[in-house]
Amino acid sequence: MTENNTSGTKRRPDRAAFVIAAVLAIIAGVIAWNTANMGGAGSYSRLGPTAFPYAIAAALFVLAVWTVFAALRHDFPEREPQQFGPVIWIVGGLAAQMLLLKFVGFSIATGLLFAATARGFGRGPLWMTIPIGIVLSFVVWFIFSKGLQLSLPAGPLERFILG
Amino acid sequence: MDTFGLLAQGFLVALEPMNLLYALIGVTLGTAVGVLPGIGPALTVALLLPVTYKLDPAGSLIMFAGIYYGGMYGGSTTSILLNTPGESASIVTALEGNKMARKGRGGPALATAAIGSFVAGLIATFGLALIAPFIVKFALSFGPAEYFALMVLAFMTVSAAFGESSLRGLTALFLGLALGLIGIDLQTGQARLAFGIPDLLDGIEVTTLAVALFAIGETLTVAASRSSGDERIEPVKGSVWMSREDWSRSWKPWLRGTAIGFPIGAMPAGGAEIGTFLSYSVEKQLARKPEEFGHGAIEGVAGPEAANNASAAGTLVPLLTLGLPTTATAAIMLAGFQQFGLQPGPLLFANNSSLVWGLIASLLVANFMLLVLNLPLIGLWVRLLSIPRHWLYAGILVFATLGTIGANPSVFELGMLLAFGILGYLLRQFGYPIAPVVVGLILGPLAEQQLRRALAISQGDLTVLVHSPISIVLLTLAAAAVIVPLVMRARGRGKVLSQLAADED
Amino acid sequence: MKHFVLASILGGLLALPAHAADYKIMAPAAPGGGWDQTARTMQTALQDEKISGSVQVNNVPGAGGTIGLAQFANQASGDPSQLIVGGYVMVGAILTNASPVTLDQVTPIARLTGEFEAIVVPAKSDIKDMAGLVAKLKADPGSVSWGGGSAGGTDHITAGLIAKAVGVDPTKVNYIAFSGGGEALAAILGGQVTVGISGYGEFESQIKAGELRIIGISSDEKVAGIDAPTFKEGGVDVSIQNWRMVAAAPGITDEQKAAISADVEKMVTSKSWKDALATKGWADTYLAGDEFKAQLAKDIESTSGILKDIGLVK
């Protein structure tokens, strides 16, 4: 549990904008490619299912080109320097919840998310925040699952306490 | 039966003890969740939708009304005290409200917001009761061509709120449109952009996208922002109540805000934000002390807050009469109605009249409860916000994922939540507005389906699109919606609008 | 902490058998829809009649039920306590979505309820009966726009079957898909489409109010309480039923299957089930055993044929 407030070096806005333009162009390409490879059924429709995808792909491509020009003209706003440590903690917490939910149940998985988010905002230690998160999540689970019959995945903890 | 007879009958439904209780629970939950930063009415309704799963339709709708008004109001508290707009419609409130709070006048600011919301909600809900039945009569003459014209108008209004950069606004909109393509095409049953993944066949859930972009994106942005020190909450100093001068400066803005907010909210292509922007600029023009604007002018809180709540009632007009969701909140409410087999639209008043008038009556009840609940509890809401940020945002993420897990506990759905959360963070990073993405996802598929239906029925004849007076009027308005702001901007008056829209979300 | 987790896992494992539900029913759709309501009605009836002590319903929405079906086939295999609700829409969805899991991979128990398709026109329409519709369709198929539910669904299939039966190319059917029943209904009432086609229940109140005229119903014989000729009486040899069924897990033994079938039969004959059907207006079209199996095979075959004819499945 080391402090890892990795700070992102300030990138030049232009280069990021070129990446955005490239991503937009790729999305446009994927849409066009996927649409072109779509099955040709459903011929009775006057304006087929391919018209809108092609139009949107074309528009995204135009926007990609426009973004390049905007980047060349330094039209992108200055960005604050970012800390990536917190982002990694929170994204990690969400990923952990997603992957563990089915196995450990709502309370434990969501408790981990809670603790990881708190850690992202600089609050620890985890041995304290994880139990707090699990207790809180269990209360939430109990209210919504038992009180309101919502199907939230139950795990060993939920079964243990209600068993 | 006349309108008032139906409304009286509605009150009988709404005033049943159980329904009163649901209204109270709804208002309490709505305000409690809506007060959290980053959680606007759309998210509030989305998060609390599961709460209504178990209720009968009448009870569910009534709780909705409470949640909706509660969530709509709740956002202003964070705007005023924390300078953190709870939702896009309370951005303007933050401008003057937070300045007031910093001068220790947070009490009057919160009070004028609460009372203004009540006055606006009251007048606008009566408007809903009286005007909605007339709109119903037009609704059946709306065919696919007219609906398509309506969608075009909706797109144009949204484009006015793109912010400082048309490029980034359009890019956000087209990202939303591209996401809207995913899934089975309704007209032909063919899968588009699903890449063979069954989970994508039903398309992207609007609620998943909205929760991810707003709540998770916002959390990541705040966490990553280096400059954000500890946000201090301004204590409510001095008198919590409004002075005589505050009253005399507030009542006209309340009425004007209502007059602006309701029709804009009721216009299927309107939106709560736009009403608040217009109200703000109107109040600034008419203020006796315009120099106070920017330094805590109470008119700048009273007007936009009234407009905000009036448009909340206005939004229900197209939703109930046309089945047309004009905001993300309305879209989520629509899903909520469908949960109970109710299809809002031309026939709702005919098929479920007791329920509809019950809803309208309960909106009035909810509105009153909101005032009763909020005036004495201003101090408590402030304390809710004194939760340290790390716990606050951790709690927000717990509730954000709870909504998704409750609706569909699949790894795939949570994966999309995470992916869109990162997208929301990146969009904020590079100055892209968030709202157009959600709007694109909602409106894109609707517009496409209506256009294709219109052309299929006409067997390919394009003139069907301008066949009726309604279509022509709507398309003309859409054109005006694009041209007028351009003219305004050219004359330098659009500055406030564009600047505000830039800060949106 | 470690001990705590270990203890809870152990506790959970120990507690598991005590909490196993007698039946766990999957509704492969979002809460509120027809399949969800069927599952929840079963839940109430099974519990009220003491056929089962504890019944849980879980929703797995998506893609016409095929996502839920795939999950059920994989996870419930060999487990006699798990059931899934499904229906005719699933038959079409499996074909149009090219679902890797089909109804062969579950154990169908019984058809429970059903609804017949109705064709309606606005009251002032010049189409008076089935013959009038057929004549117009034969003259110019494109001029008849059909408003109904999503493409490839029961409504669309019925329209295709009618066209085929009267010798019109099914790909020429000008079918306009609407996403919700109310939306289609509004378009029909507003005269935006020529005819409307959907489950009778969608139109019932408007037919009774005189706003819509029903020109045919898709049952084999006249239905009590519905004043309309069948398609066959109107000269179109098509009958179709939008049914809902219950199926058990794959890989269960014959004894287990017999026990489930007995429970389901007890349920459909119970008072609480019949009362629930009456309130919801669902027709009791209970069909079990080999008869259901044969009917299912027939439905799958004809559906696959018509979907190919319409051009939705290659």
Tab-separated table of N, CA and C in Angstrom, chain C residues 118-249:
chain	number	residue	atom	x	y	z
C	118	ALA	N	-55.100	-10.440	-33.900
C	118	ALA	CA	-56.276	-9.828	-34.514
C	118	ALA	C	-55.825	-8.833	-35.570
C	119	ILE	N	-56.619	-8.719	-36.643
C	119	ILE	CA	-56.366	-7.684	-37.640
C	119	ILE	C	-57.475	-6.656	-37.522
C	120	VAL	N	-57.096	-5.385	-37.417
C	120	VAL	CA	-58.092	-4.326	-37.254
C	120	VAL	C	-57.859	-3.219	-38.279
C	121	VAL	N	-58.918	-2.480	-38.544
C	121	VAL	CA	-58.807	-1.281	-39.377
C	121	VAL	C	-59.529	-0.159	-38.631
C	122	PRO	N	-59.194	1.107	-38.927
C	122	PRO	CA	-59.943	2.204	-38.309
C	122	PRO	C	-61.412	2.115	-38.716
C	123	ALA	N	-62.302	2.610	-37.865
C	123	ALA	CA	-63.732	2.470	-38.113
C	123	ALA	C	-64.137	3.022	-39.476
C	124	LYS	N	-63.456	4.104	-39.923
C	124	LYS	CA	-63.889	4.711	-41.185
C	124	LYS	C	-63.155	4.143	-42.401
C	125	SER	N	-62.384	3.101	-42.205
C	125	SER	CA	-61.656	2.508	-43.327
C	125	SER	C	-62.620	1.885	-44.337
C	126	ASP	N	-62.204	1.867	-45.627
C	126	ASP	CA	-63.065	1.264	-46.638
C	126	ASP	C	-62.892	-0.255	-46.698
C	127	ILE	N	-61.974	-0.775	-45.906
C	127	ILE	CA	-61.848	-2.234	-45.832
C	127	ILE	C	-62.869	-2.741	-44.816
C	128	LYS	N	-63.782	-3.592	-45.298
C	128	LYS	CA	-64.865	-4.038	-44.416
C	128	LYS	C	-64.596	-5.412	-43.827
C	129	ASP	N	-63.922	-6.252	-44.566
C	129	ASP	CA	-63.704	-7.604	-44.078
C	129	ASP	C	-62.420	-8.187	-44.672
C	130	MET	N	-62.162	-9.431	-44.329
C	130	MET	CA	-60.951	-10.107	-44.769
C	130	MET	C	-60.854	-10.116	-46.299
C	131	ALA	N	-61.997	-10.351	-46.968
C	131	ALA	CA	-61.985	-10.417	-48.430
C	131	ALA	C	-61.530	-9.079	-49.013
C	132	GLY	N	-62.003	-7.990	-48.402
C	132	GLY	CA	-61.610	-6.664	-48.868
C	132	GLY	C	-60.109	-6.449	-48.732
C	133	LEU	N	-59.567	-6.902	-47.605
C	133	LEU	CA	-58.131	-6.765	-47.374
C	133	LEU	C	-57.344	-7.582	-48.393
C	134	VAL	N	-57.805	-8.818	-48.617
C	134	VAL	CA	-57.101	-9.705	-49.557
C	134	VAL	C	-57.109	-9.101	-50.961
C	135	ALA	N	-58.267	-8.537	-51.362
C	135	ALA	CA	-58.360	-7.950	-52.695
C	135	ALA	C	-57.360	-6.818	-52.853
C	136	LYS	N	-57.289	-5.944	-51.825
C	136	LYS	CA	-56.376	-4.802	-51.871
C	136	LYS	C	-54.919	-5.272	-51.894
C	137	LEU	N	-54.669	-6.306	-51.098
C	137	LEU	CA	-53.310	-6.842	-51.005
C	137	LEU	C	-52.873	-7.422	-52.347
C	138	LYS	N	-53.798	-8.120	-53.014
C	138	LYS	CA	-53.461	-8.736	-54.293
C	138	LYS	C	-53.252	-7.677	-55.369
C	139	ALA	N	-54.048	-6.596	-55.289
C	139	ALA	CA	-53.943	-5.554	-56.300
C	139	ALA	C	-52.602	-4.834	-56.206
C	140	ASP	N	-52.206	-4.442	-55.002
C	140	ASP	CA	-50.937	-3.729	-54.818
C	140	ASP	C	-50.447	-3.964	-53.386
C	141	PRO	N	-49.574	-4.944	-53.196
C	141	PRO	CA	-49.144	-5.282	-51.827
C	141	PRO	C	-48.558	-4.088	-51.086
C	142	GLY	N	-47.825	-3.232	-51.782
C	142	GLY	CA	-47.163	-2.106	-51.121
C	142	GLY	C	-48.135	-1.081	-50.568
C	143	SER	N	-49.356	-1.030	-51.144
C	143	SER	CA	-50.306	-0.011	-50.708
C	143	SER	C	-50.949	-0.367	-49.373
C	144	VAL	N	-50.806	-1.614	-48.945
C	144	VAL	CA	-51.339	-2.002	-47.636
C	144	VAL	C	-50.209	-1.938	-46.619
C	145	SER	N	-50.230	-0.916	-45.753
C	145	SER	CA	-49.202	-0.874	-44.711
C	145	SER	C	-49.769	-1.513	-43.441
C	146	TRP	N	-48.978	-2.406	-42.872
C	146	TRP	CA	-49.388	-3.163	-41.686
C	146	TRP	C	-48.659	-2.596	-40.482
C	147	GLY	N	-49.384	-2.129	-39.488
C	147	GLY	CA	-48.736	-1.647	-38.275
C	147	GLY	C	-48.773	-2.708	-37.188
C	148	GLY	N	-47.622	-3.024	-36.635
C	148	GLY	CA	-47.561	-4.034	-35.582
C	148	GLY	C	-46.277	-3.914	-34.786
C	149	GLY	N	-45.951	-4.965	-34.060
C	149	GLY	CA	-44.761	-4.967	-33.222
C	149	GLY	C	-43.484	-5.153	-34.023
C	150	SER	N	-42.380	-5.472	-33.338
C	150	SER	CA	-41.076	-5.452	-33.987
C	150	SER	C	-40.961	-6.487	-35.105
C	151	ALA	N	-40.056	-6.197	-36.046
C	151	ALA	CA	-39.858	-7.056	-37.208
C	151	ALA	C	-39.451	-8.455	-36.768
C	152	GLY	N	-40.029	-9.455	-37.383
C	152	GLY	CA	-39.695	-10.829	-37.044
C	152	GLY	C	-40.489	-11.362	-35.872
C	153	GLY	N	-41.317	-10.521	-35.262
C	153	GLY	CA	-42.157	-10.961	-34.154
C	153	GLY	C	-43.421	-11.636	-34.656
C	154	THR	N	-44.279	-12.012	-33.716
C	154	THR	CA	-45.497	-12.738	-34.057
C	154	THR	C	-46.370	-11.964	-35.055
C	155	ASP	N	-46.482	-10.644	-34.861
C	155	ASP	CA	-47.333	-9.834	-35.735
C	155	ASP	C	-46.816	-9.879	-37.169
C	156	HIS	N	-45.511	-9.714	-37.306
C	156	HIS	CA	-44.890	-9.702	-38.625
C	156	HIS	C	-45.037	-11.074	-39.291
C	157	ILE	N	-44.816	-12.123	-38.495
C	157	ILE	CA	-44.928	-13.485	-39.027
C	157	ILE	C	-46.349	-13.739	-39.513
C	158	THR	N	-47.338	-13.291	-38.730
C	158	THR	CA	-48.736	-13.493	-39.122
C	158	THR	C	-49.027	-12.780	-40.450
C	159	ALA	N	-48.544	-11.538	-40.564
C	159	ALA	CA	-48.756	-10.798	-41.811
C	159	ALA	C	-48.137	-11.551	-42.990
C	160	GLY	N	-46.930	-12.084	-42.772
C	160	GLY	CA	-46.256	-12.845	-43.826
C	160	GLY	C	-47.034	-14.098	-44.193
C	161	LEU	N	-47.547	-14.803	-43.188
C	161	LEU	CA	-48.314	-16.035	-43.436
C	161	LEU	C	-49.571	-15.735	-44.248
C	162	ILE	N	-50.218	-14.595	-43.932
C	162	ILE	CA	-51.440	-14.242	-44.664
C	162	ILE	C	-51.112	-13.970	-46.124
C	163	ALA	N	-50.058	-13.184	-46.345
C	163	ALA	CA	-49.670	-12.872	-47.722
C	163	ALA	C	-49.390	-14.158	-48.497
C	164	LYS	N	-48.631	-15.039	-47.851
C	164	LYS	CA	-48.258	-16.289	-48.506
C	164	LYS	C	-49.507	-17.130	-48.822
C	165	ALA	N	-50.449	-17.164	-47.871
C	165	ALA	CA	-51.645	-17.992	-48.039
C	165	ALA	C	-52.519	-17.512	-49.196
C	166	VAL	N	-52.492	-16.204	-49.467
C	166	VAL	CA	-53.331	-15.703	-50.548
C	166	VAL	C	-52.534	-15.513	-51.845
C	167	GLY	N	-51.295	-16.008	-51.838
C	167	GLY	CA	-50.519	-16.003	-53.069
C	167	GLY	C	-49.828	-14.688	-53.371
C	168	VAL	N	-49.539	-13.884	-52.326
C	168	VAL	CA	-48.789	-12.643	-52.526
C	168	VAL	C	-47.363	-12.874	-52.003
C	169	ASP	N	-46.385	-12.337	-52.709
C	169	ASP	CA	-44.988	-12.491	-52.305
C	169	ASP	C	-44.786	-11.884	-50.905
C	170	PRO	N	-44.426	-12.716	-49.891
C	170	PRO	CA	-44.289	-12.190	-48.523
C	170	PRO	C	-43.241	-11.085	-48.394
C	171	THR	N	-42.256	-11.040	-49.272
C	171	THR	CA	-41.257	-9.969	-49.152
C	171	THR	C	-41.837	-8.618	-49.563
C	172	LYS	N	-43.002	-8.642	-50.198
C	172	LYS	CA	-43.624	-7.380	-50.635
C	172	LYS	C	-44.536	-6.799	-49.540
C	173	VAL	N	-44.677	-7.512	-48.421
C	173	VAL	CA	-45.517	-7.010	-47.339
C	173	VAL	C	-44.909	-5.723	-46.794
C	174	ASN	N	-45.699	-4.646	-46.821
C	174	ASN	CA	-45.201	-3.350	-46.343
C	174	ASN	C	-45.450	-3.255	-44.839
C	175	TYR	N	-44.572	-3.913	-44.098
C	175	TYR	CA	-44.772	-4.018	-42.647
C	175	TYR	C	-44.065	-2.867	-41.937
C	176	ILE	N	-44.800	-2.145	-41.109
C	176	ILE	CA	-44.231	-1.017	-40.361
C	176	ILE	C	-44.139	-1.433	-38.893
C	177	ALA	N	-42.903	-1.555	-38.415
C	177	ALA	CA	-42.718	-2.011	-37.040
C	177	ALA	C	-42.786	-0.842	-36.071
C	178	PHE	N	-43.517	-1.019	-34.967
C	178	PHE	CA	-43.567	-0.025	-33.892
C	178	PHE	C	-43.024	-0.681	-32.635
C	179	SER	N	-42.440	0.156	-31.764
C	179	SER	CA	-41.739	-0.455	-30.638
C	179	SER	C	-42.671	-0.798	-29.484
C	180	GLY	N	-43.779	-0.144	-29.368
C	180	GLY	CA	-44.674	-0.482	-28.270
C	180	GLY	C	-46.095	-0.622	-28.754
C	181	GLY	N	-46.905	-1.365	-28.008
C	181	GLY	CA	-48.287	-1.571	-28.413
C	181	GLY	C	-49.031	-0.255	-28.598
C	182	GLY	N	-48.847	0.671	-27.661
C	182	GLY	CA	-49.547	1.946	-27.725
C	182	GLY	C	-49.169	2.761	-28.939
C	183	GLU	N	-47.899	2.674	-29.303
C	183	GLU	CA	-47.419	3.434	-30.443
C	183	GLU	C	-48.064	2.932	-31.730
C	184	ALA	N	-48.123	1.608	-31.872
C	184	ALA	CA	-48.769	1.027	-33.044
C	184	ALA	C	-50.251	1.401	-33.044
C	185	LEU	N	-50.866	1.315	-31.893
C	185	LEU	CA	-52.287	1.615	-31.768
C	185	LEU	C	-52.588	3.056	-32.180
C	186	ALA	N	-51.743	3.997	-31.739
C	186	ALA	CA	-51.950	5.396	-32.093
C	186	ALA	C	-51.881	5.578	-33.608
C	187	ALA	N	-50.924	4.895	-34.239
C	187	ALA	CA	-50.775	5.020	-35.683
C	187	ALA	C	-51.986	4.445	-36.404
C	188	ILE	N	-52.563	3.373	-35.871
C	188	ILE	CA	-53.741	2.765	-36.496
C	188	ILE	C	-54.946	3.683	-36.325
C	189	LEU	N	-55.124	4.165	-35.094
C	189	LEU	CA	-56.264	5.062	-34.826
C	189	LEU	C	-56.168	6.336	-35.648
C	190	GLY	N	-54.955	6.839	-35.822
C	190	GLY	CA	-54.764	8.058	-36.581
C	190	GLY	C	-54.803	7.830	-38.088
C	191	GLY	N	-55.032	6.600	-38.491
C	191	GLY	CA	-55.113	6.304	-39.917
C	191	GLY	C	-53.773	6.392	-40.628
C	192	GLN	N	-52.680	6.273	-39.869
C	192	GLN	CA	-51.359	6.370	-40.493
C	192	GLN	C	-51.007	5.097	-41.261
C	193	VAL	N	-51.512	3.966	-40.788
C	193	VAL	CA	-51.279	2.699	-41.479
C	193	VAL	C	-52.634	2.139	-41.921
C	194	THR	N	-52.585	1.212	-42.908
C	194	THR	CA	-53.834	0.685	-43.458
C	194	THR	C	-54.527	-0.244	-42.466
C	195	VAL	N	-53.778	-1.216	-41.961
C	195	VAL	CA	-54.349	-2.150	-41.007
C	195	VAL	C	-53.413	-2.297	-39.820
C	196	GLY	N	-53.988	-2.738	-38.725
C	196	GLY	CA	-53.182	-3.024	-37.556
C	196	GLY	C	-53.213	-4.513	-37.278
C	197	ILE	N	-52.074	-5.045	-36.825
C	197	ILE	CA	-52.041	-6.471	-36.504
C	197	ILE	C	-51.281	-6.660	-35.207
C	198	SER	N	-51.954	-7.283	-34.236
C	198	SER	CA	-51.313	-7.496	-32.934
C	198	SER	C	-52.188	-8.437	-32.117
C	199	GLY	N	-51.758	-8.722	-30.904
C	199	GLY	CA	-52.567	-9.551	-30.026
C	199	GLY	C	-53.917	-8.888	-29.782
C	200	TYR	N	-54.960	-9.708	-29.664
C	200	TYR	CA	-56.316	-9.156	-29.523
C	200	TYR	C	-56.412	-8.188	-28.346
C	201	GLY	N	-55.721	-8.517	-27.248
C	201	GLY	CA	-55.795	-7.704	-26.041
C	201	GLY	C	-55.398	-6.250	-26.265
C	202	GLU	N	-54.446	-6.014	-27.176
C	202	GLU	CA	-54.001	-4.646	-27.477
C	202	GLU	C	-55.154	-3.794	-27.982
C	203	PHE	N	-56.056	-4.425	-28.741
C	203	PHE	CA	-57.094	-3.670	-29.438
C	203	PHE	C	-58.440	-3.707	-28.730
C	204	GLU	N	-58.562	-4.620	-27.768
C	204	GLU	CA	-59.882	-4.926	-27.213
C	204	GLU	C	-60.710	-3.692	-26.861
C	205	SER	N	-60.117	-2.771	-26.069
C	205	SER	CA	-60.927	-1.643	-25.603
C	205	SER	C	-61.323	-0.733	-26.762
C	206	GLN	N	-60.432	-0.578	-27.751
C	206	GLN	CA	-60.757	0.289	-28.887
C	206	GLN	C	-61.811	-0.343	-29.786
C	207	ILE	N	-61.764	-1.685	-29.891
C	207	ILE	CA	-62.780	-2.382	-30.682
C	207	ILE	C	-64.138	-2.189	-30.013
C	208	LYS	N	-64.132	-2.347	-28.682
C	208	LYS	CA	-65.391	-2.207	-27.948
C	208	LYS	C	-65.903	-0.776	-27.994
C	209	ALA	N	-64.971	0.195	-28.064
C	209	ALA	CA	-65.378	1.600	-28.133
C	209	ALA	C	-65.840	1.980	-29.536
C	210	GLY	N	-65.681	1.068	-30.491
C	210	GLY	CA	-66.126	1.359	-31.851
C	210	GLY	C	-65.131	2.166	-32.669
C	211	GLU	N	-63.949	2.375	-32.141
C	211	GLU	CA	-62.935	3.136	-32.878
C	211	GLU	C	-62.258	2.278	-33.928
C	212	LEU	N	-62.168	0.991	-33.658
C	212	LEU	CA	-61.511	0.065	-34.576
C	212	LEU	C	-62.503	-1.023	-34.968
C	213	ARG	N	-62.316	-1.540	-36.191
C	213	ARG	CA	-63.143	-2.651	-36.641
C	213	ARG	C	-62.238	-3.871	-36.790
C	214	ILE	N	-62.632	-4.962	-36.136
C	214	ILE	CA	-61.843	-6.181	-36.237
C	214	ILE	C	-62.322	-6.967	-37.443
C	215	ILE	N	-61.377	-7.359	-38.310
C	215	ILE	CA	-61.800	-8.084	-39.515
C	215	ILE	C	-61.364	-9.546	-39.481
C	216	GLY	N	-60.644	-9.941	-38.457
C	216	GLY	CA	-60.299	-11.353	-38.385
C	216	GLY	C	-59.475	-11.663	-37.160
C	217	ILE	N	-59.590	-12.928	-36.720
C	217	ILE	CA	-58.801	-13.371	-35.570
C	217	ILE	C	-58.143	-14.695	-35.934
C	218	SER	N	-56.960	-14.945	-35.377
C	218	SER	CA	-56.115	-16.026	-35.875
C	218	SER	C	-56.383	-17.387	-35.233
C	219	SER	N	-57.536	-17.531	-34.542
C	219	SER	CA	-57.803	-18.818	-33.892
C	219	SER	C	-58.356	-19.827	-34.900
C	220	ASP	N	-58.379	-21.089	-34.489
C	220	ASP	CA	-58.941	-22.132	-35.353
C	220	ASP	C	-60.453	-22.035	-35.388
C	221	GLU	N	-61.019	-21.748	-34.224
C	221	GLU	CA	-62.472	-21.638	-34.126
C	221	GLU	C	-62.817	-20.302	-33.494
C	222	LYS	N	-64.084	-19.925	-33.647
C	222	LYS	CA	-64.544	-18.672	-33.026
C	222	LYS	C	-64.260	-18.694	-31.534
C	223	VAL	N	-63.813	-17.545	-30.995
C	223	VAL	CA	-63.513	-17.466	-29.572
C	223	VAL	C	-64.705	-16.829	-28.857
C	224	ALA	N	-65.078	-17.430	-27.745
C	224	ALA	CA	-66.210	-16.899	-26.978
C	224	ALA	C	-65.907	-15.468	-26.561
C	225	GLY	N	-66.835	-14.573	-26.761
C	225	GLY	CA	-66.665	-13.194	-26.331
C	225	GLY	C	-65.996	-12.302	-27.358
C	226	ILE	N	-65.504	-12.867	-28.443
C	226	ILE	CA	-64.898	-12.042	-29.483
C	226	ILE	C	-65.777	-12.152	-30.726
C	227	ASP	N	-66.369	-11.044	-31.092
C	227	ASP	CA	-67.306	-11.046	-32.205
C	227	ASP	C	-66.538	-10.801	-33.501
C	228	ALA	N	-65.866	-11.834	-33.967
C	228	ALA	CA	-65.080	-11.668	-35.192
C	228	ALA	C	-64.914	-13.013	-35.876
C	229	PRO	N	-64.897	-13.005	-37.211
C	229	PRO	CA	-64.649	-14.254	-37.923
C	229	PRO	C	-63.177	-14.648	-37.811
C	230	THR	N	-62.916	-15.934	-37.901
C	230	THR	CA	-61.523	-16.358	-37.929
C	230	THR	C	-60.964	-16.081	-39.327
C	231	PHE	N	-59.628	-16.115	-39.424
C	231	PHE	CA	-59.008	-15.925	-40.732
C	231	PHE	C	-59.544	-16.970	-41.713
C	232	LYS	N	-59.691	-18.192	-41.195
C	232	LYS	CA	-60.137	-19.281	-42.065
C	232	LYS	C	-61.541	-19.006	-42.596
C	233	GLU	N	-62.396	-18.491	-41.710
C	233	GLU	CA	-63.753	-18.148	-42.167
C	233	GLU	C	-63.707	-17.027	-43.199
C	234	GLY	N	-62.707	-16.188	-43.101
C	234	GLY	CA	-62.543	-15.099	-44.068
C	234	GLY	C	-61.847	-15.550	-45.343
C	235	GLY	N	-61.540	-16.848	-45.418
C	235	GLY	CA	-60.966	-17.375	-46.652
C	235	GLY	C	-59.448	-17.384	-46.685
C	236	VAL	N	-58.808	-17.198	-45.523
C	236	VAL	CA	-57.346	-17.231	-45.479
C	236	VAL	C	-56.941	-18.359	-44.526
C	237	ASP	N	-56.260	-19.360	-45.053
C	237	ASP	CA	-55.967	-20.540	-44.247
C	237	ASP	C	-54.728	-20.313	-43.376
C	238	VAL	N	-54.897	-19.509	-42.342
C	238	VAL	CA	-53.808	-19.235	-41.408
C	238	VAL	C	-54.377	-19.305	-39.995
C	239	SER	N	-53.691	-20.049	-39.114
C	239	SER	CA	-54.049	-19.952	-37.702
C	239	SER	C	-52.764	-19.922	-36.907
C	240	ILE	N	-52.734	-19.060	-35.942
C	240	ILE	CA	-51.500	-18.872	-35.175
C	240	ILE	C	-51.857	-18.427	-33.767
C	241	GLN	N	-51.037	-18.807	-32.833
C	241	GLN	CA	-51.279	-18.451	-31.439
C	241	GLN	C	-49.972	-17.989	-30.820
C	242	ASN	N	-50.000	-16.849	-30.183
C	242	ASN	CA	-48.822	-16.354	-29.483
C	242	ASN	C	-48.841	-16.938	-28.071
C	243	TRP	N	-48.188	-18.092	-27.928
C	243	TRP	CA	-48.308	-18.827	-26.668
C	243	TRP	C	-47.130	-18.588	-25.732
C	244	ARG	N	-47.364	-18.926	-24.474
C	244	ARG	CA	-46.286	-18.893	-23.485
C	244	ARG	C	-46.198	-20.271	-22.844
C	245	MET	N	-44.956	-20.658	-22.545
C	245	MET	CA	-44.753	-22.008	-22.019
C	245	MET	C	-43.802	-21.986	-20.825
C	246	VAL	N	-43.688	-23.148	-20.218
C	246	VAL	CA	-42.678	-23.322	-19.185
C	246	VAL	C	-41.835	-24.518	-19.583
C	247	ALA	N	-40.512	-24.392	-19.370
C	247	ALA	CA	-39.603	-25.479	-19.700
C	247	ALA	C	-38.703	-25.754	-18.504
C	248	ALA	N	-38.205	-26.986	-18.427
C	248	ALA	CA	-37.286	-27.361	-17.356
C	248	ALA	C	-35.867	-27.438	-17.916
C	249	ALA	N	-34.939	-27.719	-17.026
C	249	ALA	CA	-33.531	-27.733	-17.396
C	249	ALA	C	-33.214	-28.927	-18.297
